[in-house]
CSV table of C-alpha atoms in Angstrom, one decimal:
chain,number,residue,atom,x,y,z
G,1,MET,CA,70.9,178.5,87.1
G,2,TYR,CA,70.7,178.4,90.9
G,3,PRO,CA,73.7,176.8,92.7
G,4,ILE,CA,73.1,174.3,95.5
G,5,GLU,CA,75.4,175.2,98.4
G,6,GLN,CA,74.5,172.5,100.9
G,7,VAL,CA,72.6,169.2,101.1
G,8,GLU,CA,71.9,167.4,104.3
G,9,ALA,CA,69.8,164.3,105.1
G,10,LEU,CA,67.8,165.1,108.3
G,11,ASN,CA,66.4,161.6,108.5
G,12,PRO,CA,65.9,158.7,106.1
G,13,GLU,CA,63.0,160.4,104.4
G,14,VAL,CA,63.8,164.2,104.6
G,15,THR,CA,66.5,166.4,103.1
G,16,ARG,CA,67.5,169.9,103.8
G,17,MET,CA,68.9,171.9,100.9
G,18,VAL,CA,70.4,175.4,100.8
G,19,VAL,CA,70.1,177.2,97.4
G,20,ARG,CA,71.7,180.4,96.3
G,21,ALA,CA,69.0,182.8,95.2
G,22,PRO,CA,69.9,186.4,96.3
G,23,GLU,CA,66.9,188.2,94.8
G,24,ILE,CA,64.4,185.8,96.4
G,25,ALA,CA,66.2,185.8,99.7
G,26,LYS,CA,65.8,189.6,99.9
G,27,LYS,CA,62.0,189.4,99.5
G,28,ILE,CA,60.6,186.1,100.7
G,29,LYS,CA,58.6,186.0,104.0
G,30,PRO,CA,57.3,183.2,106.2
G,31,GLY,CA,54.5,181.3,104.5
G,32,GLN,CA,55.6,182.0,101.0
G,33,PHE,CA,56.9,179.3,98.6
G,34,ILE,CA,59.0,178.9,95.4
G,35,MET,CA,58.5,176.8,92.3
G,36,LEU,CA,61.6,174.9,91.2
G,37,ARG,CA,62.6,172.9,88.2
G,38,ILE,CA,65.7,170.6,88.2
G,39,ASP,CA,66.3,170.9,84.4
G,40,GLU,CA,64.6,171.8,81.2
G,41,GLN,CA,62.8,168.5,81.0
G,42,GLY,CA,61.7,168.5,84.6
G,43,GLU,CA,58.3,169.4,86.1
G,44,ARG,CA,57.8,172.4,88.3
G,45,ILE,CA,57.1,171.7,91.9
G,46,PRO,CA,56.2,174.0,94.8
G,47,LEU,CA,58.3,174.0,97.9
G,48,THR,CA,57.8,176.3,100.9
G,49,MET,CA,60.8,178.2,102.4
G,50,ASN,CA,62.2,176.8,105.7
G,51,ASP,CA,64.6,179.6,106.2
G,52,CYS,CA,66.4,182.4,104.4
G,53,ASP,CA,69.6,184.4,104.8
G,54,PRO,CA,69.3,187.7,102.9
G,55,GLU,CA,72.9,188.6,103.6
G,56,ALA,CA,74.2,185.3,102.3
G,57,GLY,CA,71.6,185.3,99.5
G,58,THR,CA,70.4,181.8,100.3
G,59,ILE,CA,67.1,180.0,100.7
G,60,THR,CA,66.7,176.8,102.7
G,61,ILE,CA,64.1,174.3,101.7
G,62,ILE,CA,63.3,171.0,103.4
G,63,PHE,CA,61.5,168.3,101.4
G,64,GLN,CA,60.5,164.7,101.6
G,65,ALA,CA,61.3,162.4,98.7
G,66,VAL,CA,57.8,161.2,97.9
G,67,GLY,CA,57.4,162.0,94.2
G,68,ALA,CA,59.5,161.5,91.1
G,69,THR,CA,61.0,165.1,91.2
G,70,THR,CA,61.8,165.1,94.9
G,71,MET,CA,63.5,161.7,94.6
G,72,ARG,CA,65.7,163.2,91.9
G,73,LEU,CA,66.2,166.3,94.0
G,74,ALA,CA,67.4,164.3,97.0
G,75,GLN,CA,70.2,162.8,94.9
G,76,MET,CA,71.7,166.2,94.0
G,77,LYS,CA,74.8,167.5,95.7
G,78,ALA,CA,76.5,170.7,96.7
G,79,GLY,CA,77.9,172.3,93.5
G,80,ASP,CA,75.0,171.1,91.4
G,81,ALA,CA,72.5,173.7,90.1
G,82,LEU,CA,68.8,174.0,89.5
G,83,GLN,CA,67.3,175.2,86.2
G,84,ASP,CA,64.5,177.3,87.8
G,85,PHE,CA,63.9,178.6,91.3
G,86,ALA,CA,61.1,181.1,91.0
G,87,GLY,CA,59.5,183.2,93.8
G,88,PRO,CA,58.5,184.4,96.2
G,89,LEU,CA,55.0,183.1,95.5
G,90,GLY,CA,51.9,183.1,97.5
G,91,ASN,CA,51.0,185.4,100.4
G,92,PRO,CA,53.0,185.7,103.6
G,93,THR,CA,51.3,184.4,106.7
G,94,GLU,CA,49.4,187.2,108.6
G,95,LEU,CA,51.4,187.2,111.9
G,96,GLU,CA,51.4,190.9,112.9
G,97,GLY,CA,49.8,191.6,116.3
G,98,ALA,CA,49.8,188.1,117.7
G,99,LYS,CA,50.7,188.0,121.4
G,100,ARG,CA,50.1,184.3,122.2
G,101,ALA,CA,50.3,181.8,119.4
G,102,CYS,CA,50.4,178.0,118.9
G,103,VAL,CA,52.2,176.8,115.8
G,104,ILE,CA,51.4,173.1,115.0
G,105,GLY,CA,53.4,171.0,112.5
G,106,GLY,CA,52.6,167.5,111.4
G,107,GLY,CA,55.5,165.6,109.9
G,108,LEU,CA,57.2,167.7,107.2
G,109,GLY,CA,54.8,170.4,108.0
G,110,THR,CA,57.0,171.2,111.0
G,111,ALA,CA,59.7,172.5,108.6
G,112,ILE,CA,57.2,174.6,106.8
G,113,ALA,CA,55.8,176.1,110.0
G,114,PHE,CA,59.2,176.8,111.5
G,115,PRO,CA,59.7,180.3,109.8
G,116,GLN,CA,56.4,181.5,111.3
G,117,ALA,CA,57.2,180.3,114.8
G,118,LYS,CA,60.7,181.9,114.5
G,119,TRP,CA,59.2,185.2,113.3
G,120,LEU,CA,56.6,185.3,116.0
G,121,TYR,CA,59.1,184.5,118.8
G,122,ASP,CA,61.7,186.9,117.5
G,123,HIS,CA,59.0,189.6,117.5
G,124,GLY,CA,58.1,189.1,121.2
G,125,CYS,CA,55.2,186.7,120.9
G,126,GLU,CA,54.7,183.8,123.3
G,127,VAL,CA,54.9,180.7,121.1
G,128,ASP,CA,54.0,177.2,121.8
G,129,VAL,CA,55.1,174.8,119.1
G,130,ILE,CA,53.4,171.4,118.9
G,131,THR,CA,54.8,168.9,116.5
G,132,GLY,CA,53.7,165.4,115.5
G,133,PHE,CA,55.7,162.5,114.0
G,134,ARG,CA,55.3,158.7,113.7
G,135,ASN,CA,58.4,158.0,115.8
G,136,LYS,CA,61.6,159.5,117.2
G,137,ASP,CA,63.6,158.8,114.0
G,138,LEU,CA,61.4,161.2,112.1
G,139,VAL,CA,61.5,164.2,114.5
G,140,LEU,CA,62.6,167.4,112.8
G,141,LEU,CA,64.2,170.6,113.9
G,142,GLU,CA,64.0,169.9,117.7
G,143,ASP,CA,67.0,172.1,118.5
G,144,GLU,CA,66.0,174.9,116.2
G,145,ILE,CA,62.5,175.0,117.6
G,146,ASN,CA,63.8,175.0,121.2
G,147,GLN,CA,65.7,178.2,120.3
G,148,HIS,CA,62.7,179.9,118.8
G,149,SER,CA,59.7,179.0,121.0
G,150,THR,CA,58.4,179.5,124.5
G,151,ARG,CA,57.5,175.9,124.7
G,152,GLN,CA,57.9,172.8,122.5
G,153,ILE,CA,55.7,169.8,122.7
G,154,ILE,CA,56.6,166.8,120.7
G,155,MET,CA,54.0,164.1,120.0
G,156,THR,CA,54.8,160.7,118.5
G,157,ASP,CA,52.5,157.9,117.5
G,158,ASP,CA,54.5,155.4,119.5
G,159,GLY,CA,55.7,157.6,122.4
G,160,SER,CA,59.4,157.1,121.5
G,161,ASN,CA,60.0,160.9,121.7
G,162,GLY,CA,58.0,163.3,123.8
G,163,ASN,CA,54.4,162.3,124.5
G,164,LYS,CA,52.4,159.5,122.9
G,165,GLY,CA,49.3,160.7,121.0
G,166,LEU,CA,48.1,163.4,118.5
G,167,VAL,CA,48.9,167.0,118.2
G,168,THR,CA,45.2,167.8,118.8
G,169,GLN,CA,45.4,166.1,122.2
G,170,ALA,CA,48.3,168.4,123.1
G,171,LEU,CA,46.5,171.5,121.8
G,172,GLN,CA,43.3,170.6,123.8
G,173,GLN,CA,45.4,170.1,126.9
G,174,ARG,CA,47.1,173.5,126.6
G,175,ILE,CA,43.7,175.2,126.1
G,176,ASP,CA,42.3,173.3,129.1
G,177,GLU,CA,45.3,174.5,131.1
G,178,GLY,CA,44.4,178.1,130.3
G,179,ALA,CA,46.5,178.9,127.3
G,180,ASP,CA,44.8,182.0,125.9
G,181,TYR,CA,45.9,181.8,122.3
G,182,ASP,CA,45.0,184.6,119.9
G,183,LEU,CA,46.4,182.7,116.9
G,184,VAL,CA,46.8,179.0,115.9
G,185,LEU,CA,48.7,178.0,112.7
G,186,ALA,CA,48.6,174.4,111.5
G,187,VAL,CA,50.7,173.0,108.7
G,188,GLY,CA,50.6,169.3,107.8
G,189,PRO,CA,48.4,166.6,106.4
G,190,VAL,CA,44.9,167.8,105.6
G,191,ILE,CA,43.2,165.4,108.1
G,192,MET,CA,45.4,166.8,110.8
G,193,MET,CA,44.6,170.4,109.9
G,194,LYS,CA,40.9,169.6,109.8
G,195,PHE,CA,40.9,168.4,113.4
G,196,VAL,CA,43.1,171.2,114.6
G,197,ALA,CA,40.5,173.6,113.2
G,198,ALA,CA,37.7,171.6,114.8
G,199,THR,CA,39.5,171.8,118.2
G,200,THR,CA,39.9,175.6,118.1
G,201,LYS,CA,36.5,176.5,116.6
G,202,PRO,CA,34.4,176.3,119.9
G,203,TYR,CA,36.8,178.8,121.4
G,204,GLY,CA,36.8,181.3,118.6
G,205,ILE,CA,40.6,181.2,118.2
G,206,LYS,CA,41.8,182.6,114.9
G,207,THR,CA,43.2,179.6,113.0
G,208,TYR,CA,45.1,179.5,109.8
G,209,VAL,CA,45.8,176.3,107.8
G,210,SER,CA,48.4,176.0,105.0
G,211,MET,CA,46.8,174.2,102.0
G,212,ASN,CA,48.9,172.3,99.4
G,213,PRO,CA,46.6,171.0,96.6
G,214,LEU,CA,47.6,170.2,93.0
G,215,MET,CA,49.8,173.0,91.7
G,216,ILE,CA,51.4,173.3,88.3
G,217,ASP,CA,52.3,176.9,87.6
G,218,GLY,CA,52.0,178.7,90.9
G,219,THR,CA,50.2,181.7,89.3
G,220,GLY,CA,46.6,180.5,89.2
G,221,MET,CA,46.5,179.9,85.5
G,222,CYS,CA,46.1,176.1,85.7
G,223,GLY,CA,43.2,176.2,88.2
G,224,GLY,CA,44.3,173.0,89.8
G,225,CYS,CA,45.0,174.4,93.2
G,226,ARG,CA,41.4,175.4,94.0
G,227,VAL,CA,40.4,175.2,97.6
G,228,LYS,CA,36.8,175.6,98.8
G,229,VAL,CA,36.7,178.3,101.5
G,230,GLY,CA,33.2,179.1,102.7
G,231,ASP,CA,31.0,179.5,99.7
G,232,GLU,CA,33.7,180.1,97.1
G,233,TYR,CA,36.7,178.4,95.5
G,234,LEU,CA,40.0,180.2,95.9
G,235,HIS,CA,43.5,179.4,94.5
G,236,ALA,CA,46.1,178.2,97.0
G,237,CYS,CA,48.9,179.7,94.9
G,238,VAL,CA,47.6,183.3,94.7
G,239,ASP,CA,45.0,183.6,97.4
G,240,GLY,CA,46.9,181.4,99.9
G,241,PRO,CA,48.5,179.2,100.8
G,242,ASP,CA,47.1,180.1,104.2
G,243,PHE,CA,43.3,180.2,104.8
G,244,ASP,CA,40.9,180.5,107.7
G,245,GLY,CA,40.7,177.0,109.0
G,246,HIS,CA,37.2,177.4,110.2
G,247,LEU,CA,36.0,178.1,106.6
G,248,VAL,CA,38.0,175.5,104.6
G,249,ASP,CA,36.1,172.5,103.3
G,250,PHE,CA,38.6,169.9,104.3
G,251,ASP,CA,36.5,167.0,103.0
G,252,ASP,CA,36.4,168.5,99.5
G,253,ALA,CA,40.2,169.1,99.7
G,254,MET,CA,40.8,165.4,100.6
G,255,ARG,CA,38.5,164.2,97.8
G,256,ARG,CA,40.4,166.4,95.2
G,257,GLY,CA,43.8,165.1,96.6
G,258,VAL,CA,42.8,161.5,96.1
G,259,MET,CA,42.1,162.2,92.4
G,260,TYR,CA,45.8,162.9,91.7
G,261,ARG,CA,47.5,160.1,93.6
G,262,SER,CA,47.6,157.8,90.6
G,263,PHE,CA,49.3,160.5,88.5
G,264,GLU,CA,52.1,160.7,91.1
G,265,ALA,CA,52.5,156.9,91.1
G,266,GLU,CA,52.9,157.0,87.3
G,267,ALA,CA,55.5,159.7,87.6
G,268,ARG,CA,57.5,157.7,90.1
G,269,GLU,CA,57.5,154.8,87.5
G,270,GLY,CA,58.8,157.1,84.8
G,271,ARG,CA,55.5,157.9,83.1
G,272,SER,CA,55.1,161.5,84.3
G,273,CYS,CA,51.9,163.3,83.3
G,274,GLY,CA,53.2,166.7,84.4
G,275,ALA,CA,50.7,167.1,87.2
G,276,HIS,CA,52.0,167.7,90.6
G,277,ALA,CA,49.8,166.8,93.6
G,278,GLY,CA,51.5,169.0,96.1
G,279,ASP,CA,52.8,166.2,98.4
G,280,GLU,CA,56.4,167.2,98.1
G,281,ARG,CA,55.6,170.4,100.0
G,282,LYS,CA,54.4,168.7,103.2
G,283,GLY,CA,54.8,165.0,102.9
G,284,ALA,CA,51.2,164.4,103.6
């Protein structure tokens, strides 16, 4: 069992949870994820690390209650325990050597992208962090990002915090201003990542996107997390979750995602089919 040490609501939709998992905390790196299960009857869901403390032996996860399991998870309290908390899974984000980076988070993707921004900044990289939200009430980690970035740009749909507009508008503006990025990382809804990649492609900027398709076991056995990258299908859980954004077939990813939305709706109504469409990881 894995004890829950802290639970905090960051906004009406998003919860931060600190879980004691000493062995995972020693090994996990930015970009990797865990598979958790609340109890023996529960489904396994993937959640990406937001932070870790190897000395304290804890992992921090941030999630949005959009599916049956995360709705249950959001009701848990400090002192409760999780049945399974397996990891680290997936590959760490390739960050070595970057000198000028732009990390882009859409909605809950901001929490998932934060470890990469923090690592880059702490290792001497100039880091712009661009985040996008529907409104000011949903903005995440503003103070933490200020502490671990060279520049933070917040975009909201209604202009209630930061600038009004899309993250791609802010990215294009920074490029037009002369920002000479050697790395762009985007985490968030698939449609957002698609247009981030389209923005950087004409400039030849290395661009990683973090994909979150259907994932059941986290080891590649189920085959549900296939992502078309170039001319081949790769598994997000073992080959990713980060892929070259200029090679990912985003339209294929969106079509596959739509296939599983009815399953998630059934699960919320108490008729779980055991398939998890990945939405808990990013709140797409």
